[in-house]
mmCIF file of C-alpha atoms in Angstrom:
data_model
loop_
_atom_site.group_PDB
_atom_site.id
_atom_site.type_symbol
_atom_site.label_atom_id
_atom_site.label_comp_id
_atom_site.label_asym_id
_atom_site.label_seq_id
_atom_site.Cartn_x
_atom_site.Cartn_y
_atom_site.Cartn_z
ATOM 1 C CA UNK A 1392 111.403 143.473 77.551
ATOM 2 C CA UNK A 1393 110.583 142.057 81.051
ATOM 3 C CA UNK A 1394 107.130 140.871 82.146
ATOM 4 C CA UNK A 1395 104.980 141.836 85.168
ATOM 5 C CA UNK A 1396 108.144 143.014 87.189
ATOM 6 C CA UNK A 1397 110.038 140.122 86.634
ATOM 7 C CA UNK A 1398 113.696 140.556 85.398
ATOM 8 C CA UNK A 1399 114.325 141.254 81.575
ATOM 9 C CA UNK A 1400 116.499 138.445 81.151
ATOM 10 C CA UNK A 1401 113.503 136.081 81.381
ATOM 11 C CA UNK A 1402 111.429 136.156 78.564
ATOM 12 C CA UNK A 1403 107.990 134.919 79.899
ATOM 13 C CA UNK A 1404 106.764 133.063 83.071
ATOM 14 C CA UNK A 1405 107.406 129.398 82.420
ATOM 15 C CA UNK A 1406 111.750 130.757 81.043
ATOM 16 C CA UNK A 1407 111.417 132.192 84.802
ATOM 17 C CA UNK A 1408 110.953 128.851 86.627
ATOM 18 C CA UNK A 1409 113.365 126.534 83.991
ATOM 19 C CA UNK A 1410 116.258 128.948 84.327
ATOM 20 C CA UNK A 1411 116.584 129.754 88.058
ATOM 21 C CA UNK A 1412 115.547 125.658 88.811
ATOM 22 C CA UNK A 1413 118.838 125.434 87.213
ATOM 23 C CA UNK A 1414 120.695 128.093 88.536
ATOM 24 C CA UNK A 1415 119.699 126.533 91.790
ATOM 25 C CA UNK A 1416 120.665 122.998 91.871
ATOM 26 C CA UNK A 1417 122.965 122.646 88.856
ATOM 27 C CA UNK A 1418 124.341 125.714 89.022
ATOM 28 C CA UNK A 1419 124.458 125.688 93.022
ATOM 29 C CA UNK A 1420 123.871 128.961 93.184
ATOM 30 C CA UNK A 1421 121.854 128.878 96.305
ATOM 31 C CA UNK A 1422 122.859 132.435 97.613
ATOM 32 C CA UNK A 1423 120.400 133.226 94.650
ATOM 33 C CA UNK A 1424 117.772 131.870 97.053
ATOM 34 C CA UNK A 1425 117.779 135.175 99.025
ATOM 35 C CA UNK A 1426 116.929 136.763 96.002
ATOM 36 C CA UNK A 1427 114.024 134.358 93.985
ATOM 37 C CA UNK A 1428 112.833 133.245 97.634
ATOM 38 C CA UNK A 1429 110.736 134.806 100.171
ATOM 39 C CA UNK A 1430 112.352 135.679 103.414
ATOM 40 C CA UNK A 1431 109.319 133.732 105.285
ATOM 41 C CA UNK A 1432 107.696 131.619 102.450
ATOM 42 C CA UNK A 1433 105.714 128.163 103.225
ATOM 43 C CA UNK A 1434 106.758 125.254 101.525
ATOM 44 C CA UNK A 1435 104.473 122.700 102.088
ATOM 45 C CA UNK A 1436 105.282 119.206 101.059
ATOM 46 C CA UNK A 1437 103.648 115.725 102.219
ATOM 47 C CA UNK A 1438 106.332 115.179 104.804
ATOM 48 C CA UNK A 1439 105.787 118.757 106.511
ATOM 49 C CA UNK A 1440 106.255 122.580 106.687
ATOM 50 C CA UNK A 1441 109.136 124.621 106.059
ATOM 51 C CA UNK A 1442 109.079 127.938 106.362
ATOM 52 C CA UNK A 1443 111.389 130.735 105.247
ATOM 53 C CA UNK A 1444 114.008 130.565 102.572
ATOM 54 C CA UNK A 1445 116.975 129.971 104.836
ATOM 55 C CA UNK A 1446 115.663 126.819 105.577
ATOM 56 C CA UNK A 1447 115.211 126.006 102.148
ATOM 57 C CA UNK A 1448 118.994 126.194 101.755
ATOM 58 C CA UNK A 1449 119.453 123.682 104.392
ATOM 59 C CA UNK A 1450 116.913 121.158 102.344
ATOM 60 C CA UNK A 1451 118.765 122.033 98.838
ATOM 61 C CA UNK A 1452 121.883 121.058 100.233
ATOM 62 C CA UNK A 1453 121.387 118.227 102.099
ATOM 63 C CA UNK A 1454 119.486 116.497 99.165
ATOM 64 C CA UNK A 1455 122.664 117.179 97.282
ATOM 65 C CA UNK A 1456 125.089 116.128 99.271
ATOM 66 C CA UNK A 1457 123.549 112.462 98.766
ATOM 67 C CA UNK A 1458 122.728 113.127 95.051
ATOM 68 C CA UNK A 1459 125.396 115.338 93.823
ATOM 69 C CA UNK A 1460 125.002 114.785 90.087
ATOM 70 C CA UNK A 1461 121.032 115.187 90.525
ATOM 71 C CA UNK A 1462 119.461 116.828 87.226
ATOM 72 C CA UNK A 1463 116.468 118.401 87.236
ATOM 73 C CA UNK A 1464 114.495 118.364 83.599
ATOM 74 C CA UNK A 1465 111.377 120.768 83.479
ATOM 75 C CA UNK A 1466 108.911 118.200 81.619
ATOM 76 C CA UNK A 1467 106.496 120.700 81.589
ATOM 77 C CA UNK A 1468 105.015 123.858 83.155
ATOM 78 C CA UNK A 1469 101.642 124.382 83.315
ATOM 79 C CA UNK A 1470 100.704 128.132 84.402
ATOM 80 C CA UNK A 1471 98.110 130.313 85.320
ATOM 81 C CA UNK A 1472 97.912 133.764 86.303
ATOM 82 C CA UNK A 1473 95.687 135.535 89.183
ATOM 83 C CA UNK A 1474 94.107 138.954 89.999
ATOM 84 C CA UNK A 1475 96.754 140.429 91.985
ATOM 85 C CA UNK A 1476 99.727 139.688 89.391
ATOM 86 C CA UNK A 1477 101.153 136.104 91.005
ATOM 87 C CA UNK A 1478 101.976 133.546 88.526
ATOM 88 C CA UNK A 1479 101.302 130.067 89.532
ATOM 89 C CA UNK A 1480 103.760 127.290 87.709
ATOM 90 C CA UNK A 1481 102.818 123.415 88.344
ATOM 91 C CA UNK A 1482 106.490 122.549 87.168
ATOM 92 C CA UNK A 1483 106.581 119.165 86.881
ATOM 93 C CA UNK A 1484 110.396 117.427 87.096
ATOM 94 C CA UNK A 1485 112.141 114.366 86.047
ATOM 95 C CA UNK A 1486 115.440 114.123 87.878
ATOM 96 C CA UNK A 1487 117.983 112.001 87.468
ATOM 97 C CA UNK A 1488 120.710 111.551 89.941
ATOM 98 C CA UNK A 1489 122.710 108.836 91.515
ATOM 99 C CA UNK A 1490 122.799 108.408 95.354
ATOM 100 C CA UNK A 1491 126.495 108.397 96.525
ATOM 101 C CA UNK A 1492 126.705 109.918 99.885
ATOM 102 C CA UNK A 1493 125.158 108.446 103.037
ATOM 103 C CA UNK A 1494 122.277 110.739 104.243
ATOM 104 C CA UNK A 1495 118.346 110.628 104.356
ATOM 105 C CA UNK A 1496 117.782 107.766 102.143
ATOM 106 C CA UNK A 1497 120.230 105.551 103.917
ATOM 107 C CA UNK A 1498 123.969 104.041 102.793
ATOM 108 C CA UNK A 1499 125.220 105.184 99.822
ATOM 109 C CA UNK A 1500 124.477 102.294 97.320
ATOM 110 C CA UNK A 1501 125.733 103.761 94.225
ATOM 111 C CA UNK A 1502 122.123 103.306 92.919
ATOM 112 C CA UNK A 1503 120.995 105.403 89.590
ATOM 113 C CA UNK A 1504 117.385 107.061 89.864
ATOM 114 C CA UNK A 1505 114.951 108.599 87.819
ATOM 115 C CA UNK A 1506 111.917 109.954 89.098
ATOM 116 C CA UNK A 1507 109.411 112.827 89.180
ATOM 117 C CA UNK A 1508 108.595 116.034 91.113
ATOM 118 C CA UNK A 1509 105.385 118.820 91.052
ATOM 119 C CA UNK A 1510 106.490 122.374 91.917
ATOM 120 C CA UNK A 1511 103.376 124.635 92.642
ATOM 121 C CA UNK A 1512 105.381 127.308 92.788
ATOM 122 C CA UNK A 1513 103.578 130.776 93.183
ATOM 123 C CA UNK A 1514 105.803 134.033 92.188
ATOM 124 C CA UNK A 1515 105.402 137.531 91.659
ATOM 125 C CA UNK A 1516 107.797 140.063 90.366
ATOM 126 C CA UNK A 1517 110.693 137.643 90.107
ATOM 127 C CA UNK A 1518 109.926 136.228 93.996
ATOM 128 C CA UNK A 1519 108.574 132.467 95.027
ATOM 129 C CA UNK A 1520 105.987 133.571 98.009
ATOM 130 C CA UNK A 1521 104.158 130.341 98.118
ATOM 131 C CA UNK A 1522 105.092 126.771 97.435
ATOM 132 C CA UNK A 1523 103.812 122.972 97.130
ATOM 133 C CA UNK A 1524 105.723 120.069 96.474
ATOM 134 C CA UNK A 1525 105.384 116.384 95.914
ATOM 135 C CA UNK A 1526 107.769 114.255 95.059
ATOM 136 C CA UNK A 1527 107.717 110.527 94.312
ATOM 137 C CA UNK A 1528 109.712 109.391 97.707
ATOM 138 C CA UNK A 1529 108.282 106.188 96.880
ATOM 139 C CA UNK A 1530 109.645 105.813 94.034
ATOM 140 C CA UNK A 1531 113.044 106.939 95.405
ATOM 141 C CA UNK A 1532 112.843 104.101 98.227
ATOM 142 C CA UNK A 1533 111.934 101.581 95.911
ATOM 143 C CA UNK A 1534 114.719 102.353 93.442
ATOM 144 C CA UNK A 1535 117.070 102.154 96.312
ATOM 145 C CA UNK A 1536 115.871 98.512 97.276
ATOM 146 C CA UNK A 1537 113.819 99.708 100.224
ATOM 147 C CA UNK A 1538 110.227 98.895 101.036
ATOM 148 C CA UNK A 1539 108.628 102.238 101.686
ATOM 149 C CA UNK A 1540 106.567 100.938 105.186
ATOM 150 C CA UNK A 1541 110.336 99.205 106.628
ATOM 151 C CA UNK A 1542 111.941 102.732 105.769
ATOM 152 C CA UNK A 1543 109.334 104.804 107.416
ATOM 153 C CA UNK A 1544 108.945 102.446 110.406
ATOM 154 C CA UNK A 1545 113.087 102.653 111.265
ATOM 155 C CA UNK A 1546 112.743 106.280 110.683
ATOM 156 C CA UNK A 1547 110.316 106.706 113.408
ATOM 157 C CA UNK A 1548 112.222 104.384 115.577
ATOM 158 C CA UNK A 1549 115.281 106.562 114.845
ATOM 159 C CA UNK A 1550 113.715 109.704 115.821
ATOM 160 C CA UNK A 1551 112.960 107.891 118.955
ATOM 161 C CA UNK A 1552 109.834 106.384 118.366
ATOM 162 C CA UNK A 1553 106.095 107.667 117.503
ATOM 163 C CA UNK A 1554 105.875 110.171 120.262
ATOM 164 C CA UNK A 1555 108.638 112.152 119.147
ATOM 165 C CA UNK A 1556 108.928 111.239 115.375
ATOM 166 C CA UNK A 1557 108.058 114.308 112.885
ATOM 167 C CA UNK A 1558 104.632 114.317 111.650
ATOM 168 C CA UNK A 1559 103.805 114.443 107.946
ATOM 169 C CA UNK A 1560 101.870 116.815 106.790
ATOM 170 C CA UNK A 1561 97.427 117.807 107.647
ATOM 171 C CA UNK A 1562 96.201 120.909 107.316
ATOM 172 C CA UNK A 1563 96.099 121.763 111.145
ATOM 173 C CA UNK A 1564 99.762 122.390 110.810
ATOM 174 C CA UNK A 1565 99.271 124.745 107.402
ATOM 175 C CA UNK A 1566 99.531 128.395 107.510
ATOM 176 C CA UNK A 1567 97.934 130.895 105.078
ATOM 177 C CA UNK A 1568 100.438 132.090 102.202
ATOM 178 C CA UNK A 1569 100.246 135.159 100.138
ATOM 179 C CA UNK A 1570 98.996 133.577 96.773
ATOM 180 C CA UNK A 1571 95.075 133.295 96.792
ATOM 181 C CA UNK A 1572 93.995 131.781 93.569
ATOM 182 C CA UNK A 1573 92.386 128.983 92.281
ATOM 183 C CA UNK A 1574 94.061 128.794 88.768
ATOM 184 C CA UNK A 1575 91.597 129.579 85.809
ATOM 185 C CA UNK A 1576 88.535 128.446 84.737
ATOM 186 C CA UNK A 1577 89.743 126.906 80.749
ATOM 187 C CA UNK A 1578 88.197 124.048 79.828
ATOM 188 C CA UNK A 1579 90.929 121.234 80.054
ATOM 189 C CA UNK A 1580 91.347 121.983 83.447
ATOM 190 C CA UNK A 1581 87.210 121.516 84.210
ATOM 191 C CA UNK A 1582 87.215 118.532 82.074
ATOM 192 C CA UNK A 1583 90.122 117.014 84.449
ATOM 193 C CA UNK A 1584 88.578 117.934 87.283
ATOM 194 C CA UNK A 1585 85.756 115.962 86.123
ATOM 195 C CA UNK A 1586 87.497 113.042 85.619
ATOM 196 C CA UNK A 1587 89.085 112.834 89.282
ATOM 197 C CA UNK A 1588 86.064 113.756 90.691
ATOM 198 C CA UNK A 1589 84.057 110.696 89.035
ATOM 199 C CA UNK A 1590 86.540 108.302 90.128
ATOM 200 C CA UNK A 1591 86.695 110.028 93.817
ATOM 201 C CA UNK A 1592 82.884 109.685 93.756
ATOM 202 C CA UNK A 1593 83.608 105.664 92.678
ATOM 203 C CA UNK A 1594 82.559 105.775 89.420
ATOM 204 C CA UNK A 1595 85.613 104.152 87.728
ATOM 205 C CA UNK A 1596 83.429 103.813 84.648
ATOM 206 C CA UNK A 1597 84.650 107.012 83.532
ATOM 207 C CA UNK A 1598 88.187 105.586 82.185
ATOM 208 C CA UNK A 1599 86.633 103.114 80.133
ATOM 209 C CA UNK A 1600 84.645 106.806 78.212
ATOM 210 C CA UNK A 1601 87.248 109.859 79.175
ATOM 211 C CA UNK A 1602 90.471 107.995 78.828
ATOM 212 C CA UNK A 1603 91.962 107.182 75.543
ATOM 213 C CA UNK A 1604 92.545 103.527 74.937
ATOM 214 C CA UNK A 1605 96.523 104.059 74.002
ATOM 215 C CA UNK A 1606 96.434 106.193 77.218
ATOM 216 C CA UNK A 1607 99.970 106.540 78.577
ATOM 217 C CA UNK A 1608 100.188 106.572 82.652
ATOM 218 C CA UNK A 1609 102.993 107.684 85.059
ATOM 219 C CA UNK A 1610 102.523 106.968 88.578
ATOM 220 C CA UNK A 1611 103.716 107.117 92.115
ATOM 221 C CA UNK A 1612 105.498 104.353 93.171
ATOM 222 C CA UNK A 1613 107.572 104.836 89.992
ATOM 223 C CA UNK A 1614 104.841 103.052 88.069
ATOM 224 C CA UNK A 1615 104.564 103.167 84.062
ATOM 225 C CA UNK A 1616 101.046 102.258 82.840
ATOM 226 C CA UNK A 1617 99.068 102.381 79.872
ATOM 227 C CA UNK A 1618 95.247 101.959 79.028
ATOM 228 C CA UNK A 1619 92.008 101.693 81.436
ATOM 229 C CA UNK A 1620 93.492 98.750 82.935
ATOM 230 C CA UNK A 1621 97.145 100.729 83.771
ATOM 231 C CA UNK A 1622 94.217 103.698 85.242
ATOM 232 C CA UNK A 1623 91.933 101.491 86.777
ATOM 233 C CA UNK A 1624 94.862 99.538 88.861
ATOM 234 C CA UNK A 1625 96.282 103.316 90.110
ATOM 235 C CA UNK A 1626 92.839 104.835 91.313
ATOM 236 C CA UNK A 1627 90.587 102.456 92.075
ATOM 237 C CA UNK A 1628 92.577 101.038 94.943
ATOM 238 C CA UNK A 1629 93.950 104.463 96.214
ATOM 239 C CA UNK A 1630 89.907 104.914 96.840
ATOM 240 C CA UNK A 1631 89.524 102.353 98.247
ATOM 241 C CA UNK A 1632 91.888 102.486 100.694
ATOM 242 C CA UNK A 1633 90.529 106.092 101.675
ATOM 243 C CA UNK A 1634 86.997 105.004 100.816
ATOM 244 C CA UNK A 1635 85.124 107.732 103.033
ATOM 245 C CA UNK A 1636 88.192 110.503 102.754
ATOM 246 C CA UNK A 1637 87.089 113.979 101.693
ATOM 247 C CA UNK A 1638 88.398 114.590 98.019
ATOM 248 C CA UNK A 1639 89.281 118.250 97.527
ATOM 249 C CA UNK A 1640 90.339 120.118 94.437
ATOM 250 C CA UNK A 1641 93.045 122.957 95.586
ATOM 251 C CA UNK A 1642 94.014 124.265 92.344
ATOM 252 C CA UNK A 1643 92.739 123.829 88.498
ATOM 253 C CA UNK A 1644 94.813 125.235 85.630
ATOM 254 C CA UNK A 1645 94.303 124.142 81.850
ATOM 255 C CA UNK A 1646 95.867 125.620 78.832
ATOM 256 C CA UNK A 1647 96.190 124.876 75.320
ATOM 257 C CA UNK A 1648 99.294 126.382 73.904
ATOM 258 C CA UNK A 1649 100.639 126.415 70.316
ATOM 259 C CA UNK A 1650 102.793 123.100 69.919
ATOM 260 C CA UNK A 1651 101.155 121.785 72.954
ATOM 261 C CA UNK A 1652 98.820 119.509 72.917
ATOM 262 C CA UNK A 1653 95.719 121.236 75.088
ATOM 263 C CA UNK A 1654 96.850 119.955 79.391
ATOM 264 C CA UNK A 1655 96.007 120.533 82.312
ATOM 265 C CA UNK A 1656 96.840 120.808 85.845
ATOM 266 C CA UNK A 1657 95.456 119.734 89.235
ATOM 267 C CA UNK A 1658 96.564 119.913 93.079
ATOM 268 C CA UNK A 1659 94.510 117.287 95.152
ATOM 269 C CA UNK A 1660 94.144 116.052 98.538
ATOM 270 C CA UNK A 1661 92.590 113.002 100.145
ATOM 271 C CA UNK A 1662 91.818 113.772 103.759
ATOM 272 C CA UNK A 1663 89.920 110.895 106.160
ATOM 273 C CA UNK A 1664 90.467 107.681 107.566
ATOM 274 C CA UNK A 1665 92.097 104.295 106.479
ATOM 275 C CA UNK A 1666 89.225 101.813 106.190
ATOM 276 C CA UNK A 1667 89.694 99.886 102.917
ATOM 277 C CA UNK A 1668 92.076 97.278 102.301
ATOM 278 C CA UNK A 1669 94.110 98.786 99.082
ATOM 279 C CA UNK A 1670 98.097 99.471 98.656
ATOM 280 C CA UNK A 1671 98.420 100.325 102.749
ATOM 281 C CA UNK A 1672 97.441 96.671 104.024
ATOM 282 C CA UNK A 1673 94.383 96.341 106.023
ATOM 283 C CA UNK A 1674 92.729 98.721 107.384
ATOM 284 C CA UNK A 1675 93.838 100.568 110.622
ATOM 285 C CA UNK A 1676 91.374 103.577 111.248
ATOM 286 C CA UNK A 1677 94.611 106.123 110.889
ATOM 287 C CA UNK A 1678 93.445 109.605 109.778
ATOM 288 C CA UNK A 1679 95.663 110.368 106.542
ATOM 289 C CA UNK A 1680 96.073 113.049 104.741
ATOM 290 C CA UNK A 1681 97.220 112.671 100.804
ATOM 291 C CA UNK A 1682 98.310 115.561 98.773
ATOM 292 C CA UNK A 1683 98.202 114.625 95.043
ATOM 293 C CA UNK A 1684 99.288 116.505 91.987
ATOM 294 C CA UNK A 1685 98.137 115.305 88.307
ATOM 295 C CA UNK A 1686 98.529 116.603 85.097
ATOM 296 C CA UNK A 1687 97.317 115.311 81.970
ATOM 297 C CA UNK A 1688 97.075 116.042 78.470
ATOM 298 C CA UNK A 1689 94.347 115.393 76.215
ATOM 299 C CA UNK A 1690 93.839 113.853 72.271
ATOM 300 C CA UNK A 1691 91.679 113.362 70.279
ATOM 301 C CA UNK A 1692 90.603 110.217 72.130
ATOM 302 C CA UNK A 1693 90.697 111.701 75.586
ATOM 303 C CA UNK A 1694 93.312 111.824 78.001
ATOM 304 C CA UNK A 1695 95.992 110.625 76.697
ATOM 305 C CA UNK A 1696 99.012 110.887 79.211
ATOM 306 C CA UNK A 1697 98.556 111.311 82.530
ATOM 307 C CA UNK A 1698 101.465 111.753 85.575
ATOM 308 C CA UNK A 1699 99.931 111.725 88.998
ATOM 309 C CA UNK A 1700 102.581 111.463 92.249
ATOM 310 C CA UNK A 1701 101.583 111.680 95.755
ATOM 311 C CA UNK A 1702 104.170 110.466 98.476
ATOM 312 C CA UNK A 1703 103.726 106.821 99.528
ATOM 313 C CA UNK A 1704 106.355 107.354 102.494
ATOM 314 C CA UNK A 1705 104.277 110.410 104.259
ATOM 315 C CA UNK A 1706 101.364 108.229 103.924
ATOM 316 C CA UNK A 1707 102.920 105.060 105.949
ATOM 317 C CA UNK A 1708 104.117 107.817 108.271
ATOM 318 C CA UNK A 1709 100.170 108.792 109.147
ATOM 319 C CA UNK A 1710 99.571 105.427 109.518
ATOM 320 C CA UNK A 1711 102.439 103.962 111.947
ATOM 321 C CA UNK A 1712 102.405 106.648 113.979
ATOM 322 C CA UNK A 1713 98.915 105.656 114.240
ATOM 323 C CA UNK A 1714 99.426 102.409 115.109
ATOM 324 C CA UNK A 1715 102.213 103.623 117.817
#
């Protein structure tokens, strides 16, 4: 029996997104693009805009011509569902893949990586309409033996130099999609929500009571954490980096599904000036914009895992074409 309008071989929302993410890339089916895609869908990602599903193609392809063995493993989905029938999947991904072709990321070095996507992928009767995605690129470079500010700074140079360079991504450049929610309103999400929003509003002393002790922390930057300290070493610095940036909540989702432990779901964005001292150097007065995806789940103890990625790369971009 299909859902909503969606085709019967998928048996609910999140079987939707697992099986055509591998049809996709795996099963490089990308003429199936012109059928799950969009003809003029936004994908918006912390390096830029895409629109339209043609050009999607182009960015499948190219990423696996460098990384043709790349895997993609849905970790988890964590969906909500709005008014006017769109579902709304924050699919997050841990890909595996092994760079053997020259091509974005520089000389094939033959170098195995694991890292970590978020897919906000919005879709209704069996289409995508509406996209955001961050990926770790950090966490790529560094993998790779690159420092992400050297990468980004020959990149610009390449594309001959800061007044011609490709900007990363504000929200001047954003256009207004079809999907209009805001997720739901469950509880895990709100209690999430209040987490970031303590530590955006510099009160770090919320790890030390919301986070369990045992808390276990994935990062961007391909970071691995665990407790307040792992927590405290992520956000507080990422603050203060951004110390007067506007925080702002996009989406909320929480669920609490049977053999799930009770997660939740949040799409983020620092937007404001570089005035702290913090993982970007010393200050430089660049305006930078930082979209951030988290999800966590919660224990007994509090959260208990958290995964939170934002791209380190698109952030050095806003600040060296800054600096000219």
């Amino acid at each position: 029996m299909s859902f909503d309008g969606f085709d019967p071989k998928f048996s609910n929302f999140p079987d939707y997104i697992l099986k055509i993410t591998e049809e996709i890339w795996e099963g490089r089916g990308f003429s199936t693009l012109d059928y799950y895609y969009a003809e003029d869908l936004p994908v918006r990602s912390p390096s830029g805009i895409v629109i339209g599903k043609d050009a999607v193609k182009v960015a499948t392809a190219q990423m696996l011509v460098e990384n043709p063995d790349r895997v993609l493993m849905g970790e988890d989905i964590i969906w909500s569902r709005s008014d006017d029938g769109h579902y709304l999947s924050s699919h997050r991904i841990v890909s595996t893949a092994t760079q053997t072709q020259f091509g974005p990321m520089g000389h094939a070095a033959g170098k195995k990586l694991v890292y970590r996507s978020i897919a906000d992928c919005a879709a209704r009767a069996d289409v995508i309409d509406d996209e955001w995605l961050v990926r770790d690129y950090g966490g790529i470079l560094l993998q790779l033996g690159h420092e992400p500010r050297e990468f980004v700074a020959a990149q610009i140079e390449a594309e001959g130099g800061p007044g011609n360079a490709k900007r990363p991504f504000s929200p001047a450049m954003d256009v207004k999609g079809p999907y209009k929610g805001r997720g739901n309103d469950n509880e895990y999400g709100q209690a999430l929500a209040d987490i970031l929003n303590a530590m955006m509003n510099a009160e770090m002393s919320v790890i030390a009571t919301r986070y369990d002790r045992a808390a276990h922390l994935e990062y961007a930057g391909n970071v691995t954490a665990h407790g307040h300290a792992g927590a405290d070493a992520f956000w507080l610095p990422l603050r203060a980096a951004f110390p007067n940036a506007t925080f702002t909540i996009h989406h909320q989702i929480g669920r609490d599904d049977p053999m799930m432990p009770p997660r939740a779901a949040i799409r983020w964005s620092l937007d404001g000036l570089h005035e702290g001292w913090g993982p970007f150097g010393a200050p430089t007065g660049a305006h930078v914009h930082v979209m951030g995806i988290t999800h966590a789940e919660f224990g007994p103890y509090g959260l208990r895992r958290e995964w939170t990625i934002y791209d380190q790369a698109a952030v050095w971009r806003h600040i060296l074409l800054h600096q000219g």
